[in-house]
């Protein structure tokens, strides 16, 4: 049935399931609930179904099949040990309403203990005092954090603090979260070196500022050298510091946001700790806070009472951010990941993440110059601006040509501050051989840009579909009808 759809391949009477014998009394379906015509579902054998889905999955690029250097999104290897933990029936079969009454709580003590210990680990890694696993994505963690900052100021009678400072290099979710929480956003400029402009920061810091959101390393892949000074000045001015932890894998085990002066942060458990990011799958934007903000945390919280774990509302809670405890199985994966690596393993993560990114930067810089000078952290930001001017080969052409060579494209055209940007995040888990193969492919593309640029404009030529109109492709998912762009 290779080329046919499952509907075309359907043969009446074929089936893929072997239902177990009935072990409950047979109930008659009430007449009014019965369909008048049979449901038009394809009828296929088990083998047909398995082959259909396996064939579809091979058309995809994924972390389990391809190098996936999608900067800022950290599509790294997700250890299978974390999948084993997250598929344990003791976790997957738990009914969320078990937390609804005290007698049920006894039957989910293991899950509560995991949340409790995970929140302790998050606080430890962040150099902060308490963790919370509720938020379901990075952006949701940001919203939670900014609401905590608002609650703090309200509680302290700090009137007129209605503004959050956000650097122009920030991920778009930062200003969006601040705005959704009811704040005005004031943008802080970057310097030509790709870091926050410290002088502009000082100018922006007035007594209407409630908080500052910073990403460090920032979205240019650079560590902010003034981060501790910025924290100190913000605190002096009565503002709180928010750390966007999406790039935590660059510093994990080596520097702790709490010690850099941050009051609240989020983790992208689905970027840094064992769950791949993207495609709208479940995520977790767990947060951690210091003692100033702990009383306002979302409730209920898991606390220890003797040998038991019970639930408690924080004194001045902002209320729940999610029903139950967020995407629990993503939290289980992250817990397994952290426990499997341990403190020493996490230090290795940040070391190798930065080493691999700098290796790529070094091997590629002749043809693809760095957007900013110096060493990078966990990802390198290159630019094809010169190549585009000289041979008409854009970052998009390079991305498409990489697909033909068996590599997922890096992030392109982000951050917006860089022209023809290529943001490459190799992650800590790739081998030297894979990195070399990727660099060879990039160099081959650079050669073609000079010798035969048209070959690159035609890419991809080896995939099930050619170059698509990107805007239409996102709206018309049936690729049979997709127009190719010219
Ligand atoms: C991914 C990312 C976010 C947002 O996280 P989501 O889980 O996608 O909502 C925020 N900031 C930075 C720097 C990121 O890379």
XYZ file of C-alpha atoms and ligand atoms in Angstrom:
501
model
C 0.000 0.000 0.000
C 3.046 2.208 -0.293
C 1.647 5.068 -2.350
C -2.014 4.544 -1.483
C -3.765 6.230 1.391
C -5.118 4.055 4.193
C -8.577 4.612 2.746
C -7.600 3.439 -0.720
C -5.875 0.401 0.766
C -8.864 -0.561 2.895
C -10.368 -4.035 2.289
C -13.715 -4.823 3.908
C -13.372 -7.223 6.804
C -9.653 -6.806 7.384
C -8.698 -5.975 10.949
C -5.692 -5.260 13.077
C -6.998 -5.852 16.562
C -7.586 -8.990 18.577
C -9.942 -7.924 21.346
C -9.784 -9.974 24.553
C -12.819 -12.108 25.482
C -15.644 -10.137 27.075
C -15.273 -10.219 30.864
C -18.223 -8.002 31.795
C -21.953 -8.526 31.174
C -22.960 -7.642 27.616
C -24.969 -4.414 27.586
C -27.360 -3.488 24.799
C -26.678 -0.128 23.175
C -29.814 2.064 23.491
C -31.473 2.448 20.056
C -31.184 6.247 20.029
C -27.398 6.090 20.423
C -26.864 3.780 17.466
C -25.545 5.085 14.145
C -27.778 4.619 11.139
C -24.846 4.100 8.746
C -21.534 2.382 9.452
C -18.550 4.591 10.275
C -16.295 5.069 7.235
C -13.022 3.861 8.745
C -10.272 2.123 6.783
C -10.056 -1.624 7.370
C -6.467 -2.837 7.388
C -4.307 -5.606 8.768
C -1.931 -4.980 11.648
C 1.037 -5.161 9.286
C -0.505 -2.551 6.969
C -1.038 -0.182 9.879
C 2.448 -0.652 11.325
C 4.054 -0.145 7.913
C 1.921 2.918 7.230
C 2.995 4.710 10.387
C 6.613 3.574 10.180
C 6.789 4.892 6.605
C 5.321 8.232 7.688
C 7.760 8.508 10.603
C 10.709 8.026 8.236
C 9.701 11.103 6.282
C 10.381 13.170 9.377
C 13.527 14.558 10.860
C 13.804 13.756 14.559
C 16.386 13.611 17.335
C 16.387 9.829 17.170
C 17.209 9.831 13.458
C 19.122 13.010 12.616
C 21.493 15.651 13.966
C 19.130 18.444 14.947
C 21.051 21.641 15.741
C 18.011 23.872 16.214
C 19.479 26.754 18.211
C 17.420 28.097 21.087
C 15.263 24.994 21.057
C 17.717 22.378 22.254
C 16.586 19.295 20.418
C 19.101 17.080 22.110
C 19.178 13.380 22.673
C 16.615 12.449 25.243
C 18.001 9.550 27.234
C 15.867 6.458 27.010
C 16.265 5.927 30.761
C 14.001 8.964 31.180
C 11.409 7.363 28.882
C 11.540 4.158 30.927
C 10.850 6.128 34.102
C 8.051 8.141 32.502
C 6.310 5.040 31.164
C 6.153 3.306 34.550
C 2.490 2.354 35.126
C 2.760 3.718 38.679
C 3.070 7.137 37.048
C 1.106 6.781 33.814
C -1.957 5.180 35.411
C -2.391 7.675 38.251
C -5.715 9.466 38.216
C -5.167 13.204 38.733
C -8.155 13.396 41.095
C -6.205 11.291 43.606
C -5.057 14.603 45.024
C -8.645 15.642 45.662
C -8.994 14.100 49.112
C -6.793 13.049 51.968
C -7.563 9.355 51.903
C -6.652 9.127 48.202
C -3.383 10.981 48.806
C -2.097 7.864 50.544
C -2.216 5.991 47.244
C -0.034 8.466 45.314
C 2.718 9.099 47.830
C 5.424 8.110 45.318
C 4.300 10.721 42.790
C 4.046 13.385 45.487
C 7.524 12.505 46.722
C 8.856 12.851 43.186
C 7.331 16.333 42.862
C 8.679 17.297 46.275
C 12.204 16.083 45.511
C 12.123 17.581 42.017
C 11.216 20.984 43.449
C 14.138 20.631 45.872
C 16.464 19.809 42.961
C 15.215 22.793 40.947
C 15.858 25.115 43.890
C 19.325 23.624 44.374
C 20.303 23.944 40.702
C 18.988 27.516 40.551
C 20.597 28.602 43.825
C 17.103 29.546 45.024
C 14.813 28.502 47.874
C 11.761 26.764 46.413
C 10.711 25.141 43.150
C 7.302 24.678 41.528
C 6.538 22.225 38.726
C 3.148 23.651 37.730
C 3.850 25.773 34.624
C 3.471 23.805 31.394
C 5.877 25.686 29.079
C 8.639 28.257 29.237
C 6.231 31.050 28.419
C 3.861 29.789 31.123
C 6.742 29.801 33.634
C 7.478 33.389 32.635
C 3.859 34.369 33.165
C 3.891 32.677 36.583
C 7.136 34.427 37.536
C 5.933 37.840 36.443
C 2.636 37.328 38.323
C 4.710 36.508 41.426
C 6.628 39.764 40.966
C 3.298 41.614 40.658
C 1.983 39.900 43.817
C 5.128 40.852 45.720
C 4.844 44.540 44.828
C 1.100 44.592 45.548
C 1.695 42.993 48.943
C 4.413 45.515 49.779
C 2.272 48.457 48.788
C 4.684 49.400 45.988
C 2.476 51.556 43.825
C 3.276 52.703 40.313
C 5.591 49.819 39.409
C 3.886 48.929 36.165
C 6.832 48.264 33.848
C 9.099 45.313 33.070
C 12.467 45.788 31.364
C 13.223 43.359 28.541
C 16.337 43.441 26.313
C 15.740 43.676 22.550
C 17.507 40.315 22.126
C 14.971 38.526 24.358
C 12.800 35.675 23.160
C 9.419 37.037 22.079
C 7.692 35.229 24.923
C 9.332 37.570 27.489
C 7.557 40.798 26.492
C 4.393 38.800 25.746
C 4.327 37.268 29.244
C 4.944 40.643 30.876
C 2.136 42.199 28.827
C -0.309 39.373 29.599
C 0.434 39.870 33.303
C -0.661 43.505 32.843
C 2.734 45.187 32.684
C 4.106 47.719 30.242
C 7.293 46.612 28.519
C 10.361 48.821 28.150
C 12.964 47.567 25.716
C 16.654 47.711 26.595
C 19.059 48.009 23.641
C 21.913 45.612 22.825
C 25.399 46.817 21.942
C 27.109 46.008 18.663
C 28.867 43.210 20.584
C 25.535 41.426 21.134
C 25.172 42.007 24.868
C 22.771 44.189 26.833
C 23.801 47.863 26.646
C 24.644 48.522 30.299
C 24.353 52.290 29.917
C 20.922 51.976 28.330
C 19.938 49.560 31.087
C 20.801 52.156 33.728
C 18.752 54.758 31.861
C 15.730 52.453 31.658
C 15.813 51.641 35.355
C 13.357 54.085 36.926
C 10.969 53.807 39.887
C 8.163 52.528 37.665
C 10.128 49.298 37.059
C 8.703 46.207 38.773
C 11.154 43.732 37.357
C 13.805 42.892 34.781
C 13.695 39.804 32.566
C 17.086 38.566 31.435
C 18.298 35.562 29.496
C 21.844 34.523 30.277
C 23.536 33.403 28.159
C 21.374 35.566 25.957
C 19.807 34.594 22.648
C 23.023 35.583 20.867
C 24.688 32.693 22.726
C 26.732 35.138 24.839
C 27.107 35.374 28.597
C 26.039 38.799 29.892
C 29.196 40.173 31.554
C 27.270 42.778 33.587
C 24.649 40.422 34.924
C 25.628 40.680 38.611
C 25.879 44.495 38.421
C 22.503 44.678 36.697
C 20.941 42.584 39.495
C 22.466 44.775 42.179
C 21.285 47.988 40.510
C 17.798 46.609 39.894
C 17.454 45.620 43.558
C 18.708 48.999 44.698
C 16.018 50.551 42.489
C 13.369 48.323 44.110
C 12.866 45.970 41.132
C 13.069 42.165 41.071
C 15.104 40.033 38.677
C 13.633 37.314 36.434
C 15.937 34.736 34.835
C 14.796 33.135 31.585
C 16.352 29.695 32.023
C 15.836 28.387 28.496
C 19.603 28.474 27.992
C 20.439 26.983 31.375
C 22.241 24.043 29.771
C 25.095 26.466 29.056
C 25.818 27.106 32.734
C 24.129 24.302 34.655
C 26.300 23.003 37.502
C 28.690 25.958 37.127
C 26.774 29.148 37.885
C 23.503 29.489 39.782
C 21.023 32.222 38.821
C 20.188 32.815 42.509
C 23.826 33.667 43.141
C 23.852 36.012 40.150
C 21.107 37.955 41.937
C 17.942 36.576 40.346
C 14.775 36.273 42.439
C 12.776 33.987 40.166
C 13.493 31.847 37.112
C 11.965 29.252 34.876
C 13.493 26.091 33.515
C 12.538 24.651 30.160
C 12.533 21.040 31.312
C 11.669 20.231 27.684
C 14.857 21.876 26.454
C 17.428 21.357 29.171
C 16.378 18.238 31.005
C 15.468 15.247 28.910
C 12.389 16.063 26.826
C 12.865 17.380 23.283
C 11.305 20.726 22.497
C 9.032 21.495 19.605
C 6.075 20.303 17.580
C 3.698 21.386 20.317
C 4.365 18.345 22.466
C 3.993 18.502 26.231
C 6.506 20.684 28.017
C 7.289 21.994 31.450
C 8.317 25.514 32.426
C 8.921 24.701 36.102
C 10.087 27.668 38.162
C 12.184 28.385 41.233
C 12.073 31.415 43.527
C 13.918 32.839 46.497
C 12.453 33.365 49.964
C 11.025 36.782 48.995
C 8.645 35.214 46.490
C 8.019 31.789 48.046
C 4.898 32.888 50.005
C 3.122 33.747 46.710
C 3.843 30.496 44.829
C 0.984 28.724 43.043
C -0.777 26.166 45.208
C -1.343 23.547 46.289
C 2.204 22.583 47.182
C 3.512 19.200 48.198
C 4.959 19.383 51.703
C 6.343 16.803 54.079
C 4.388 15.936 57.195
C 6.238 13.304 59.216
C 6.721 10.409 56.820
C 3.908 11.528 54.529
C 3.547 13.973 51.709
C 0.503 16.212 51.941
C -0.799 19.304 50.159
C -0.739 22.824 51.468
C -1.600 26.280 50.118
C 1.216 28.861 50.401
C 0.363 31.723 52.722
C -0.327 34.331 50.015
C -0.630 32.140 46.965
C -1.439 33.607 43.550
C -3.616 30.495 43.046
C -3.118 27.522 40.743
C -1.461 28.040 37.338
C -2.561 24.598 36.132
C -4.944 21.944 37.264
C -2.951 19.424 39.322
C 0.848 19.568 38.956
C 1.500 20.489 35.339
C 2.760 18.013 32.766
C 3.684 15.432 35.348
C 5.358 12.934 32.995
C 7.707 15.632 31.639
C 8.644 16.296 35.262
C 9.260 12.555 35.762
C 11.567 12.525 32.731
C 13.497 15.531 34.020
C 13.784 13.936 37.465
C 15.158 10.712 35.948
C 17.550 12.756 33.800
C 18.862 14.760 36.764
C 19.205 11.741 39.027
C 20.913 9.714 36.301
C 23.505 12.446 35.646
C 24.012 13.750 39.176
C 25.908 16.951 39.981
C 29.093 15.913 38.198
C 27.162 14.818 35.124
C 25.426 18.206 34.914
C 28.777 19.989 34.985
C 29.804 17.812 32.056
C 26.612 18.891 30.220
C 27.487 22.588 30.328
C 31.132 21.922 29.524
C 30.389 19.837 26.431
C 27.537 22.104 25.269
C 29.926 25.076 25.167
C 32.834 23.050 23.773
C 30.767 21.635 20.902
C 29.337 25.036 19.961
C 32.774 26.634 19.952
C 34.134 23.769 17.873
C 31.513 24.463 15.184
C 32.131 28.197 15.395
C 35.829 27.631 14.855
C 35.450 25.181 11.964
C 32.844 27.266 10.118
C 33.967 30.844 10.693
C 35.933 31.234 7.445
C 32.803 30.805 5.343
C 30.123 31.641 7.900
C 31.383 34.470 10.124
C 30.145 34.804 13.685
C 27.570 37.537 14.187
C 29.515 38.665 17.251
C 33.165 38.365 18.212
C 34.565 36.044 20.829
C 33.747 32.691 22.339
C 30.148 31.558 22.435
C 28.356 29.552 25.094
C 26.059 26.627 24.158
C 25.138 27.851 20.679
C 26.885 29.817 17.990
C 25.245 32.566 15.999
C 26.622 32.823 12.465
C 25.575 35.020 9.603
C 25.253 34.384 5.879
C 24.911 38.094 5.162
C 28.116 38.248 3.115
C 27.292 35.044 1.231
C 23.857 36.432 0.453
C 25.353 39.634 -0.963
C 28.051 37.868 -2.983
C 26.220 34.861 -4.380
C 22.561 35.294 -3.491
C 22.606 32.308 -1.141
C 20.478 33.094 1.897
C 20.218 31.473 5.311
C 17.057 29.806 4.017
C 18.902 28.264 1.038
C 21.526 26.904 3.426
C 18.839 25.458 5.694
C 17.175 23.678 2.746
C 20.494 22.385 1.385
C 21.301 20.884 4.786
C 18.090 18.848 4.639
C 19.331 17.217 1.412
C 22.540 16.321 3.228
C 20.734 14.548 6.079
C 20.819 17.277 8.728
C 17.948 19.144 10.276
C 18.403 22.858 9.651
C 19.604 25.148 12.419
C 17.367 27.998 13.544
C 17.392 30.717 10.885
C 16.393 34.392 11.039
C 16.370 34.367 14.854
C 17.189 36.396 16.822
C 15.816 39.253 14.766
C 18.813 41.416 15.633
C 21.041 39.541 13.133
C 20.765 39.568 9.323
C 20.724 36.139 7.614
C 21.285 34.561 11.014
C 22.074 30.870 11.462
C 21.781 29.848 15.074
C 23.424 26.491 15.586
C 23.136 24.556 18.815
C 24.974 21.258 18.553
C 24.108 20.244 22.163
C 26.352 18.317 24.499
C 25.421 14.884 23.284
C 26.784 14.875 19.720
C 29.998 13.094 18.819
C 33.026 14.650 17.169
C 32.268 12.565 14.059
C 28.741 13.987 13.747
C 29.964 17.543 14.251
C 32.622 17.021 11.588
C 30.114 15.585 9.132
C 27.887 18.613 9.696
C 30.789 21.024 9.160
C 31.761 19.165 5.967
C 28.192 19.592 4.693
C 28.272 23.320 5.523
C 31.599 23.711 3.708
C 30.232 21.841 0.707
C 27.338 24.316 0.648
C 29.792 27.235 0.843
C 31.690 25.782 -2.152
C 28.475 25.412 -4.175
C 27.466 28.970 -3.285
C 30.463 30.091 -5.313
C 30.418 27.458 -8.062
C 26.771 26.615 -8.655
C 24.389 28.714 -6.583
C 21.370 27.520 -8.580
C 21.869 24.019 -7.217
C 21.278 25.469 -3.764
C 18.204 27.449 -4.813
C 16.645 24.150 -5.955
C 17.149 22.418 -2.583
C 15.720 20.281 -1.167
C 15.673 17.802 -4.019
C 15.824 14.507 -2.134
C 12.854 14.876 0.202
C 9.206 13.854 -0.306
C 8.350 17.495 -1.095
C 10.531 20.194 -2.631
C 10.795 23.839 -1.577
C 7.432 24.862 -0.221
C 5.742 28.165 0.135
C 6.436 28.382 3.871
C 3.420 30.480 4.747
C 0.953 28.276 2.872
C 2.599 25.102 4.157
C 1.764 26.064 7.720
C -1.885 26.538 6.819
C -2.521 23.756 4.298
C -1.251 20.612 5.928
C -2.333 18.270 3.142
C 0.919 18.361 1.218
C -0.596 16.768 -1.880
C -2.156 20.151 -2.625
C 0.790 22.266 -1.613
C 2.054 24.739 -4.126
C 5.836 24.888 -4.353
C 7.339 28.329 -4.124
C 9.294 29.726 -7.009
C 12.092 28.506 24.131
C 12.350 29.746 24.826
C 11.348 30.363 25.604
C 9.910 29.895 25.651
O 9.729 28.569 26.014
P 8.451 27.747 25.516
O 8.538 26.484 26.282
O 8.612 27.562 24.041
O 7.234 28.542 25.863
C 11.681 31.503 26.310
N 12.921 32.033 26.231
C 13.900 31.477 25.479
C 15.263 32.117 25.458
C 13.655 30.317 24.752
O 14.618 29.781 24.010
